[in-house]
């Protein structure tokens, strides 16, 4: 799981660190930097999933990816031309973390300057300070060299042993004209080597499992092909549900229907997807409405409201993403009636905990903040601008000067409406 995101010269941030919890809420005014945080996570997921030569596509987009706002030109904080992003990933125990770091130059040419995976061990039990060292591999075999070669795009600096680096280079040169790389040798069952590979896979898979969800109801109303993974805009939601095996489909659609039935309107009784067409390669989303006793009507996604479709999209992501995923939803309450927000909060908490999925959301909706309740306060982060230099900053809500006094005087939603949080941040700068 992700524990922290660090931004260095990324867009409007000079430096900021964001703690990531099971449910993290980022609030702030327009242009405060909330979206820049979301896009940092999206960029990391793209670059780890893709290839190094796709660095420009990861920022500027291509035929399959939308552009991150500002593309290459505005990725680095002006007037600079370089940025660094880091994520801290939970290790195998509470004392060990892994740190993935990537530094990128945007001008005069776009290129990766450095990419590392570090291991950080907390030695406080031995009265030593926390230390950070690169993963060290000794007596490396051809199996590991093949593995490193395959993962070189994600690991530029993996050890402190120069002999290992030399061995890898010699091995690459020796086998550059052979098919050895495509024929991975049998892995020697050495516990240290297996642990090393598991460490790397933990980091890479954690970042790959970042999912930025931005449901677009207009894209969800059409037929969609059967799919294994939900698209970021949820356009293939019907195809994802219909492609599940019978047992999982039954369970997911039952959970969908249970939560949707609890919406304040109480009109939707059931939600499901069906394969359509002669070959059954496409699907459509349906629901059953009950507006008066004993009189139900079946409709498809083309007639569903925007708010209902967004609600179903968020539910589907929570129920179908791999366990251990990080789901990121910008303006999570967008399009939802205030009466639905308590159910939304309940859904995020219950399913996130049950499926071990961490959730990061942004919002500036006071009704949503009040629906979260006071227990969420330790996990709320405020994005704001430094009033002297304009840099975006991230401040944990509880760290704001006089916050206890402020929170005693009004709810979090009301503090957002009257601008009290921003005023106190201004005085505390």
Coordinates of C-alpha atoms in Angstrom, one line a residue:
X1 CA 0.0 0.0 0.0
X2 CA 1.1 3.6 -0.6
X3 CA 2.1 5.5 2.5
X4 CA 3.3 8.9 1.2
X5 CA 3.6 10.9 -2.0
X6 CA 6.4 13.5 -2.3
X7 CA 6.3 16.3 -4.9
X8 CA 9.5 18.2 -5.8
X9 CA 9.1 21.0 -8.4
X10 CA 6.0 19.4 -9.8
X11 CA 3.7 21.9 -11.4
X12 CA 2.7 24.4 -8.7
X13 CA 4.6 22.6 -5.9
X14 CA 8.2 23.5 -4.9
X15 CA 8.1 20.7 -2.2
X16 CA 5.2 18.9 -0.5
X17 CA 4.6 15.6 1.2
X18 CA 1.2 14.0 1.3
X19 CA 0.5 11.2 3.9
X20 CA -1.7 8.5 2.4
X21 CA -4.2 6.7 4.7
X22 CA -7.0 4.2 4.1
X23 CA -9.3 7.3 3.4
X24 CA -7.5 10.5 2.6
X25 CA -9.4 13.7 1.9
X26 CA -7.8 16.7 0.2
X27 CA -9.7 20.0 0.4
X28 CA -8.8 23.5 -0.8
X29 CA -10.0 26.3 -3.0
X30 CA -9.8 26.4 -6.8
X31 CA -6.2 26.5 -8.1
X32 CA -4.8 25.5 -4.8
X33 CA -3.1 22.4 -6.2
X34 CA -5.6 19.5 -5.5
X35 CA -5.7 18.4 -9.1
X36 CA -1.9 18.6 -9.4
X37 CA -1.7 16.0 -6.6
X38 CA -4.1 13.7 -8.5
X39 CA -2.1 14.1 -11.7
X40 CA 1.2 13.2 -10.0
X41 CA -0.3 9.8 -9.0
X42 CA -1.7 9.4 -12.4
X43 CA 1.7 10.1 -14.0
X44 CA 3.5 7.6 -11.8
X45 CA 1.0 4.9 -12.7
X46 CA 1.4 5.7 -16.4
X47 CA 5.2 5.7 -16.4
X48 CA 5.5 2.4 -14.4
X49 CA 2.9 0.7 -16.6
X50 CA 4.3 2.0 -19.8
X51 CA 7.8 2.2 -21.2
X52 CA 10.6 4.8 -20.7
X53 CA 10.2 6.0 -24.3
X54 CA 6.5 6.8 -23.5
X55 CA 7.6 9.5 -21.0
X56 CA 6.2 12.2 -23.3
X57 CA 2.9 10.3 -23.8
X58 CA 2.6 9.9 -20.1
X59 CA 2.5 13.7 -19.8
X60 CA 1.1 15.0 -23.1
X61 CA -1.1 12.0 -23.9
X62 CA -1.5 10.0 -27.1
X63 CA -4.3 8.2 -29.0
X64 CA -5.0 6.1 -25.9
X65 CA -4.2 8.5 -23.0
X66 CA -5.6 12.0 -22.3
X67 CA -3.1 14.7 -21.7
X68 CA -2.2 15.7 -18.1
X69 CA -3.1 19.3 -17.9
X70 CA -0.3 21.5 -19.3
X71 CA 1.4 18.5 -20.9
X72 CA 5.2 18.5 -20.9
X73 CA 5.6 22.3 -20.9
X74 CA 3.9 22.8 -17.5
X75 CA 5.0 19.6 -15.7
X76 CA 8.0 21.2 -14.0
X77 CA 7.5 24.2 -11.7
X78 CA 8.5 27.4 -13.6
X79 CA 11.1 28.6 -14.3
X80 CA 12.7 25.1 -13.7
X81 CA 12.8 22.3 -16.2
X82 CA 13.1 19.3 -13.9
X83 CA 10.8 17.6 -11.4
X84 CA 11.0 14.6 -9.0
X85 CA 8.2 12.5 -7.8
X86 CA 8.5 9.9 -5.0
X87 CA 6.1 7.4 -3.4
X88 CA 6.7 5.5 -0.2
X89 CA 5.4 1.9 -0.3
X90 CA 4.7 -0.2 2.8
X91 CA 7.2 -3.1 3.1
X92 CA 6.8 -6.6 4.4
X93 CA 6.8 -5.4 8.0
X94 CA 6.1 -2.2 9.9
X95 CA 9.9 -1.3 10.0
X96 CA 10.5 -1.5 6.3
X97 CA 9.4 0.9 3.5
X98 CA 10.3 1.1 -0.2
X99 CA 10.8 4.4 -1.9
X100 CA 10.2 4.7 -5.7
X101 CA 11.7 7.9 -7.1
X102 CA 11.7 9.3 -10.6
X103 CA 13.4 12.6 -11.8
X104 CA 12.4 14.0 -15.2
X105 CA 13.9 16.7 -17.4
X106 CA 11.3 18.5 -19.6
X107 CA 13.6 21.0 -21.5
X108 CA 15.4 21.2 -23.9
X109 CA 14.6 17.5 -24.4
X110 CA 12.3 15.3 -22.3
X111 CA 14.1 12.5 -20.6
X112 CA 14.4 10.5 -17.4
X113 CA 17.3 11.7 -15.3
X114 CA 17.1 9.1 -12.6
X115 CA 14.9 6.3 -11.4
X116 CA 15.5 4.4 -8.2
X117 CA 14.0 2.0 -5.8
X118 CA 15.3 2.4 -2.3
X119 CA 14.7 0.5 0.9
X120 CA 14.3 2.4 4.1
X121 CA 14.7 0.5 7.5
X122 CA 13.7 2.0 10.8
X123 CA 16.5 1.1 13.3
X124 CA 14.9 3.0 16.2
X125 CA 14.7 -0.3 18.2
X126 CA 18.5 -0.3 18.2
X127 CA 18.7 3.4 19.1
X128 CA 20.0 4.2 15.6
X129 CA 18.4 6.9 13.4
X130 CA 16.2 5.9 10.5
X131 CA 18.4 5.2 7.5
X132 CA 17.9 4.9 3.8
X133 CA 20.0 2.6 1.6
X134 CA 19.7 1.2 -1.8
X135 CA 18.7 -2.5 -2.0
X136 CA 21.9 -4.4 -2.0
X137 CA 22.2 -7.6 -4.0
X138 CA 25.3 -9.8 -3.6
X139 CA 26.4 -12.9 -5.6
X140 CA 23.9 -12.1 -8.3
X141 CA 23.2 -14.9 -10.7
X142 CA 22.1 -14.9 -14.4
X143 CA 18.5 -15.4 -13.2
X144 CA 18.6 -12.1 -11.4
X145 CA 20.4 -10.4 -14.3
X146 CA 17.6 -11.4 -16.6
X147 CA 15.1 -10.1 -14.1
X148 CA 16.9 -6.8 -13.7
X149 CA 17.1 -6.5 -17.5
X150 CA 13.4 -7.0 -17.8
X151 CA 12.7 -4.4 -15.1
X152 CA 15.4 -1.9 -16.1
X153 CA 12.8 0.6 -17.1
X154 CA 11.6 0.7 -13.5
X155 CA 14.9 0.3 -11.8
X156 CA 17.8 2.5 -12.8
X157 CA 19.7 2.4 -9.5
X158 CA 19.1 -0.7 -7.5
X159 CA 22.2 -1.4 -5.5
X160 CA 25.3 -0.1 -3.9
X161 CA 27.5 -2.9 -5.1
X162 CA 29.5 -1.7 -8.1
X163 CA 30.5 -5.3 -9.0
X164 CA 26.8 -6.1 -9.5
X165 CA 26.4 -3.2 -11.9
X166 CA 29.6 -4.3 -13.8
X167 CA 28.3 -7.8 -13.9
X168 CA 25.0 -6.7 -15.3
X169 CA 26.6 -4.6 -18.0
X170 CA 29.0 -7.5 -19.0
X171 CA 26.0 -9.9 -19.1
X172 CA 24.0 -7.5 -21.3
X173 CA 26.8 -7.0 -23.7
X174 CA 27.5 -10.8 -23.9
X175 CA 23.8 -11.6 -24.6
X176 CA 22.8 -8.6 -26.6
X177 CA 22.7 -10.6 -29.8
X178 CA 21.1 -13.8 -28.4
X179 CA 17.7 -14.8 -27.4
X180 CA 18.7 -15.3 -23.7
X181 CA 16.5 -12.4 -22.5
X182 CA 13.3 -14.0 -23.8
X183 CA 14.3 -17.4 -22.3
X184 CA 14.5 -16.7 -18.6
X185 CA 16.6 -19.3 -16.8
X186 CA 15.1 -21.3 -13.9
X187 CA 15.1 -19.2 -10.8
X188 CA 17.4 -20.6 -8.1
X189 CA 15.4 -21.1 -4.9
X190 CA 17.6 -18.8 -2.9
X191 CA 15.5 -17.1 -0.2
X192 CA 17.4 -13.8 -0.4
X193 CA 17.0 -13.7 -4.2
X194 CA 13.3 -14.5 -4.0
X195 CA 12.9 -11.8 -1.4
X196 CA 14.7 -9.3 -3.6
X197 CA 12.3 -10.0 -6.5
X198 CA 9.3 -9.9 -4.2
X199 CA 10.4 -6.4 -3.0
X200 CA 10.7 -5.1 -6.5
X201 CA 7.3 -6.6 -7.5
X202 CA 5.7 -5.1 -4.4
X203 CA 6.8 -1.6 -5.4
X204 CA 5.9 -1.9 -9.1
X205 CA 2.5 -3.6 -8.5
X206 CA 1.5 -1.1 -5.9
X207 CA 2.1 1.8 -8.3
X208 CA 0.5 -0.1 -11.2
X209 CA -2.6 -0.5 -9.0
X210 CA -3.1 3.3 -8.7
X211 CA -6.5 4.0 -10.4
X212 CA -7.7 7.5 -11.0
X213 CA -11.5 7.4 -11.5
X214 CA -13.3 10.2 -13.3
X215 CA -16.7 8.9 -14.2
X216 CA -18.3 10.6 -17.2
X217 CA -22.0 9.7 -17.4
X218 CA -22.3 10.7 -21.0
X219 CA -19.7 7.9 -21.8
X220 CA -21.4 5.3 -19.7
X221 CA -24.8 5.3 -21.4
X222 CA -23.7 3.4 -24.6
X223 CA -23.1 -0.3 -25.2
X224 CA -19.6 -1.3 -24.3
X225 CA -17.4 -4.3 -25.1
X226 CA -16.7 -7.0 -22.6
X227 CA -13.7 -5.9 -20.5
X228 CA -11.5 -7.0 -17.7
X229 CA -10.6 -3.6 -16.3
X230 CA -12.7 -0.5 -15.7
X231 CA -11.6 2.5 -17.8
X232 CA -10.9 5.8 -16.0
X233 CA -14.1 7.4 -17.3
X234 CA -16.1 4.2 -16.5
X235 CA -17.3 4.1 -20.1
X236 CA -17.0 0.3 -20.2
X237 CA -18.8 -0.3 -16.9
X238 CA -21.4 -2.6 -18.5
X239 CA -18.7 -4.6 -20.2
X240 CA -16.8 -5.1 -16.9
X241 CA -19.8 -6.3 -15.0
X242 CA -21.0 -8.6 -17.7
X243 CA -17.6 -10.2 -18.2
X244 CA -17.3 -11.3 -14.5
X245 CA -17.7 -15.0 -13.8
X246 CA -21.1 -16.1 -12.6
X247 CA -20.3 -16.2 -8.9
X248 CA -18.4 -12.9 -8.8
X249 CA -21.0 -11.2 -11.0
X250 CA -23.8 -12.3 -8.7
X251 CA -22.0 -11.0 -5.6
X252 CA -20.9 -7.7 -7.2
X253 CA -24.4 -6.9 -8.6
X254 CA -26.0 -7.9 -5.3
X255 CA -23.8 -5.4 -3.5
X256 CA -24.4 -2.8 -6.1
X257 CA -28.2 -3.2 -5.7
X258 CA -28.0 -3.2 -1.9
X259 CA -26.3 0.2 -1.8
X260 CA -28.3 1.7 -4.6
X261 CA -31.6 0.7 -2.9
X262 CA -30.5 2.7 0.1
X263 CA -30.3 5.9 -1.8
X264 CA -32.7 8.5 -0.3
X265 CA -35.1 8.3 -3.3
X266 CA -35.5 4.5 -2.9
X267 CA -36.7 4.1 -6.5
X268 CA -33.9 1.8 -7.8
X269 CA -34.4 -1.9 -6.7
X270 CA -31.8 -3.7 -8.8
X271 CA -28.7 -3.0 -10.9
X272 CA -27.2 -5.4 -13.4
X273 CA -25.4 -5.8 -16.8
X274 CA -26.2 -8.2 -19.6
X275 CA -24.4 -9.3 -22.7
X276 CA -26.1 -8.2 -25.9
X277 CA -25.8 -8.9 -29.6
X278 CA -25.6 -12.1 -31.6
X279 CA -22.1 -12.9 -30.4
X280 CA -22.5 -11.5 -26.9
X281 CA -19.3 -9.4 -27.1
X282 CA -21.0 -6.2 -25.9
X283 CA -23.0 -5.3 -22.8
X284 CA -25.5 -2.8 -21.5
X285 CA -26.2 -1.6 -17.9
X286 CA -29.7 -1.9 -16.6
X287 CA -31.7 -1.1 -13.5
X288 CA -35.2 -1.8 -12.1
X289 CA -37.1 1.2 -10.8
X290 CA -40.1 1.0 -8.4
X291 CA -41.9 4.3 -8.1
X292 CA -45.1 2.9 -6.7
X293 CA -46.0 -0.4 -5.1
X294 CA -46.2 -3.4 -7.4
X295 CA -45.3 -1.3 -10.5
X296 CA -41.7 -1.7 -11.6
X297 CA -40.0 -0.6 -14.8
X298 CA -36.7 -1.7 -16.3
X299 CA -34.5 0.9 -17.9
X300 CA -31.0 0.9 -19.4
X301 CA -28.1 3.3 -18.8
X302 CA -29.4 5.7 -21.5
X303 CA -32.2 6.7 -19.2
X304 CA -30.3 6.8 -15.9
X305 CA -29.5 10.1 -14.2
X306 CA -25.9 11.4 -14.1
X307 CA -25.8 11.2 -10.3
X308 CA -26.9 7.5 -10.3
X309 CA -24.4 6.6 -13.0
X310 CA -21.5 8.3 -11.1
X311 CA -22.6 6.5 -7.9
X312 CA -22.7 3.1 -9.6
X313 CA -19.3 3.8 -11.2
X314 CA -17.6 4.5 -7.8
X315 CA -19.2 1.4 -6.4
X316 CA -18.1 -0.7 -9.4
X317 CA -14.5 0.5 -9.0
X318 CA -14.5 -0.3 -5.3
X319 CA -15.9 -3.8 -6.0
X320 CA -13.8 -4.8 -9.1
X321 CA -10.4 -3.3 -8.6
X322 CA -7.7 -5.6 -7.2
X323 CA -7.4 -5.8 -3.5
X324 CA -4.6 -3.5 -2.3
X325 CA -5.4 -0.9 -5.0
X326 CA -5.2 2.9 -4.5
X327 CA -8.4 4.5 -5.9
X328 CA -8.2 8.3 -6.5
X329 CA -11.4 10.2 -7.2
X330 CA -11.3 14.0 -7.9
X331 CA -14.4 15.9 -6.8
X332 CA -15.9 12.6 -5.5
X333 CA -19.3 14.2 -4.8
X334 CA -19.7 15.8 -8.2
X335 CA -23.2 15.4 -9.5
X336 CA -24.5 13.8 -6.3
X337 CA -27.4 15.3 -4.4
X338 CA -26.5 16.2 -0.8
X339 CA -28.9 13.6 0.5
X340 CA -26.7 10.9 -1.1
X341 CA -23.5 11.9 0.6
X342 CA -23.8 10.1 3.9
X343 CA -24.4 6.8 1.9
X344 CA -21.4 7.6 -0.3
X345 CA -19.2 8.1 2.8
X346 CA -20.5 4.8 4.3
X347 CA -19.8 3.0 1.0
X348 CA -16.3 4.3 0.8
X349 CA -15.4 3.3 4.3
X350 CA -17.1 -0.1 4.3
X351 CA -16.0 -1.5 1.0
X352 CA -12.5 0.1 1.2
X353 CA -11.9 -1.6 4.6
X354 CA -13.5 -5.0 3.5
X355 CA -11.4 -5.2 0.3
X356 CA -8.2 -3.5 1.6
X357 CA -8.5 -0.6 -0.9
X358 CA -7.2 2.8 0.0
X359 CA -9.1 5.8 -1.3
X360 CA -8.0 9.4 -1.9
X361 CA -10.6 12.0 -2.7
X362 CA -10.6 15.7 -3.4
X363 CA -13.6 17.9 -2.6
X364 CA -14.7 21.4 -1.6
X365 CA -18.3 20.4 -0.9
X366 CA -19.2 21.4 2.7
X367 CA -22.0 18.9 2.8
X368 CA -19.6 16.1 2.0
X369 CA -17.2 17.3 4.6
X370 CA -19.9 17.3 7.2
X371 CA -21.1 13.9 6.2
X372 CA -17.5 12.6 6.9
X373 CA -17.9 13.4 10.6
X374 CA -15.3 14.6 13.1
X375 CA -13.4 11.3 13.0
X376 CA -12.1 12.1 9.5
X377 CA -10.3 15.2 10.7
X378 CA -6.8 13.5 11.2
X379 CA -7.0 12.4 7.6
X380 CA -7.9 15.7 6.0
X381 CA -5.2 17.6 4.1
X382 CA -5.5 21.2 3.0
X383 CA -4.1 22.3 -0.4
X384 CA -3.3 26.0 -0.4
X385 CA -1.0 28.6 -1.8
X386 CA 1.9 30.3 -0.1
X387 CA 0.9 33.9 0.1
X388 CA 4.5 35.1 -0.4
X389 CA 5.7 33.1 -3.4
X390 CA 2.5 31.5 -4.8
X391 CA 3.8 27.9 -4.3
X392 CA 1.2 25.2 -3.6
X393 CA 1.5 23.6 -0.2
X394 CA -0.1 20.7 1.7
X395 CA -0.9 21.1 5.4
X396 CA -2.6 18.5 7.6
X397 CA -5.8 20.0 8.9
X398 CA -4.9 19.4 12.6
X399 CA -1.6 21.2 12.1
X400 CA -3.2 24.5 11.3
X401 CA -2.7 27.2 13.9
X402 CA -5.6 27.4 16.4
X403 CA -7.4 24.6 14.6
X404 CA -8.9 23.1 17.9
X405 CA -10.5 26.5 18.6
X406 CA -11.7 26.8 15.1
X407 CA -13.2 23.3 15.0
X408 CA -15.0 23.9 18.3
X409 CA -16.7 26.9 16.8
X410 CA -18.1 25.3 13.6
X411 CA -18.3 22.1 11.6
X412 CA -15.7 21.5 8.9
X413 CA -18.2 22.2 6.2
X414 CA -19.0 25.7 7.7
X415 CA -15.3 26.4 8.2
X416 CA -14.9 25.8 4.5
X417 CA -17.8 28.0 3.5
X418 CA -16.7 31.0 5.6
X419 CA -13.0 30.7 4.5
X420 CA -11.7 30.4 8.1
X421 CA -9.2 27.7 7.2
X422 CA -7.6 29.8 4.5
X423 CA -7.5 32.9 6.8
X424 CA -5.6 31.0 9.5
X425 CA -3.2 29.5 6.9
X426 CA -2.5 33.0 5.7
X427 CA -1.7 34.2 9.2
X428 CA 0.4 31.2 9.9
X429 CA 2.6 31.6 6.8

